Amino acid sequence: MDHPFTIAALYRFATFSDPKSIAADLRILCAKLQTCGTLIVAGEGINGTVAGGEAAIAALVAHIRSLPGCADLDVKYASAPAAPFARMKVKVKAEIVTLGAGDLDPANQAGTYLDPAQWNDLIADPDTVIIDTRNAYEVSVGSFEGAVDPGTRAFRDFPAWFDRFAEDLREQGRSPRIAMFCTGGIRCEKSTALAKARGFDEVYHLRGGILRYLEEMPEAQSRWQGDCYVFDERVAVGHGLKAGDYTTCRACGLPYQRDSAHDCSADASGAWPHRG
């Protein structure tokens, strides 16, 4: 089957002095290239997923990489036989991923990147504190061995949890190495900036997130347990990014394994899931 649409999921923390102007130029370019999807621009950088013809996406990515601080833009590519989005939206927001923790500077103050092999070495050390920065419904599908689950419903809940967790560490007289991870890298990158702003010096995050880890790390050497929740029709993926045996509840929006019992009465508030 032909796949005429190239999909690019991208983000970059960078310092934009005039995000409105950058967004205006992107709207013009995206209309010219006839792309679809969403781009979010803020003073802290750019984030989004876009789709279009191969040449159009290449031109758009090249333009974004020409923006200040975006030469090393992180992009993950996929393909589709039809347009995966109805229209193109370019939005200007206060943050490219909503944390609500005040004036952080992920472009300059994030933790240290680690590739999958380095990550395995770090989290094998019992003195390393491993923190899953995703939401609880994502963690329920799978996580790294020994990782702390904050139990959050939305990313904006993470700062309050981290501040309580940090206080507990300090009461124990501990200032450990901290390893953070998320699905594709954006949330853990911003979380490491939060941890460093709170006074922790040795802070690390997984380059490319869980998805790159599952793509590159041989299963026999992996420290990942379960599957990884993803925000598309696959619902969850495993090693080699093979689709897992999960579906989504139409009532509450939560993932659950096919042919297993699922009771969403505990989530009657309708608050799940949040993708922040």
mmCIF file of C-alpha atoms in Angstrom, residues 52 58 66 109 156 180 200 231 233 257 259:
data_model
loop_
_atom_site.group_PDB
_atom_site.id
_atom_site.type_symbol
_atom_site.label_atom_id
_atom_site.label_comp_id
_atom_site.label_asym_id
_atom_site.label_seq_id
_atom_site.Cartn_x
_atom_site.Cartn_y
_atom_site.Cartn_z
ATOM 1 C CA GLY A 52 2.052 16.182 4.215
ATOM 2 C CA ALA A 58 11.235 18.072 4.412
ATOM 3 C CA SER A 66 16.702 27.311 10.689
ATOM 4 C CA GLN A 109 18.952 24.224 32.142
ATOM 5 C CA ARG A 156 0.622 20.119 35.362
ATOM 6 C CA MET A 180 13.656 10.956 34.306
ATOM 7 C CA PHE A 200 19.372 18.852 42.247
ATOM 8 C CA PHE A 231 -1.479 8.700 21.683
ATOM 9 C CA GLU A 233 -4.721 4.179 17.170
ATOM 10 C CA GLN A 257 -5.793 -5.152 27.510
ATOM 11 C CA ASP A 259 -10.017 -9.826 26.420
#
